[in-house]
């Protein structure tokens, strides 16, 4: 069974940093591209970033480019999202998902709140 | 590219058929289109990929169609568990875009 478990969210001040993790199991992690999607409170879905199976290709939404960095450790079956220079509008639930044609399996999400 | 979903809210009864629309501001390939269902407090669930292919385990009452700039999700014989928010998604140039969602309510 495919499982994705996010962690690392929490309350952070504007300008601060967080690192989100997504632990994957139930599939061969290093053969799938992965992605992060966020959802602000009461709002719709926003694609944040994606990474190729090997990790050598990374892609970002304009809203996060230069502040958020996606990475993966295929030896540990883990996806990361490094978040710097956090802003209030980064407040959201952050989901990781596996990419197969579209986003076929999702984690439950981890909440990030940016507030002073 | 902007995806516009309509209507914003659709009010129907169990047993009826729902038709949800997603219009793109530019023409896109069929293979880039997907639909998701999201219920409160849950992550999204993939329903349709490649415009018309049902994801594993998705009931046959869900169907997708369309090409170019107009894509449609149809749900026939609505079941109580189908009332949720639905999002369309397009993939283009290594980026993904979501529509703003359609709320299907009883």
Coordinates of C-alpha atoms in Angstrom, one line a residue, chain A residues 37 39 43-47 50 59-60 62 65 95 99-104 106-108, chain B residues 31 34 36 38 41-46 48-50 87 89 94-100:
Chain A
X37 CA 0.9 21.1 -3.2
X39 CA -3.9 24.7 0.4
X43 CA -8.9 28.1 -0.3
X44 CA -8.2 25.9 -3.3
X45 CA -5.2 23.8 -4.2
X46 CA -1.9 25.4 -5.3
X47 CA 0.9 23.5 -6.9
X50 CA 8.0 19.0 -8.3
X59 CA 10.4 22.9 -10.8
X60 CA 8.7 25.7 -8.9
X62 CA 6.5 31.5 -9.4
X65 CA 10.8 30.4 -6.5
X95 CA 0.6 17.9 0.9
X99 CA 3.3 11.8 -9.7
X100 CA 1.9 9.2 -12.2
X101 CA 0.3 11.0 -15.1
X102 CA -1.2 13.2 -12.4
X103 CA -1.0 13.2 -8.6
X104 CA -2.2 9.7 -7.9
X106 CA -1.4 12.0 -1.5
X107 CA -0.4 12.3 2.1
X108 CA -2.6 13.7 4.8
Chain B
X31 CA -2.9 14.1 -21.8
X34 CA -6.9 15.6 -14.5
X36 CA -9.7 15.5 -8.2
X38 CA -11.7 16.6 -2.0
X41 CA -10.4 17.4 6.3
X42 CA -9.1 15.0 3.6
X43 CA -6.4 15.2 0.9
X44 CA -7.6 15.3 -2.7
X45 CA -8.3 12.1 -4.5
X46 CA -7.4 11.6 -8.1
X48 CA -9.5 11.2 -13.8
X49 CA -6.2 11.5 -15.6
X50 CA -5.5 12.1 -19.3
X87 CA -10.7 20.5 -8.9
X89 CA -5.8 20.3 -13.1
X94 CA 6.8 21.2 -16.1
X95 CA 4.3 23.2 -14.2
X96 CA 0.9 22.3 -12.9
X97 CA -2.2 24.5 -12.6
X98 CA -5.4 23.9 -10.6
X99 CA -8.8 25.4 -11.2
X100 CA -10.4 27.2 -8.3

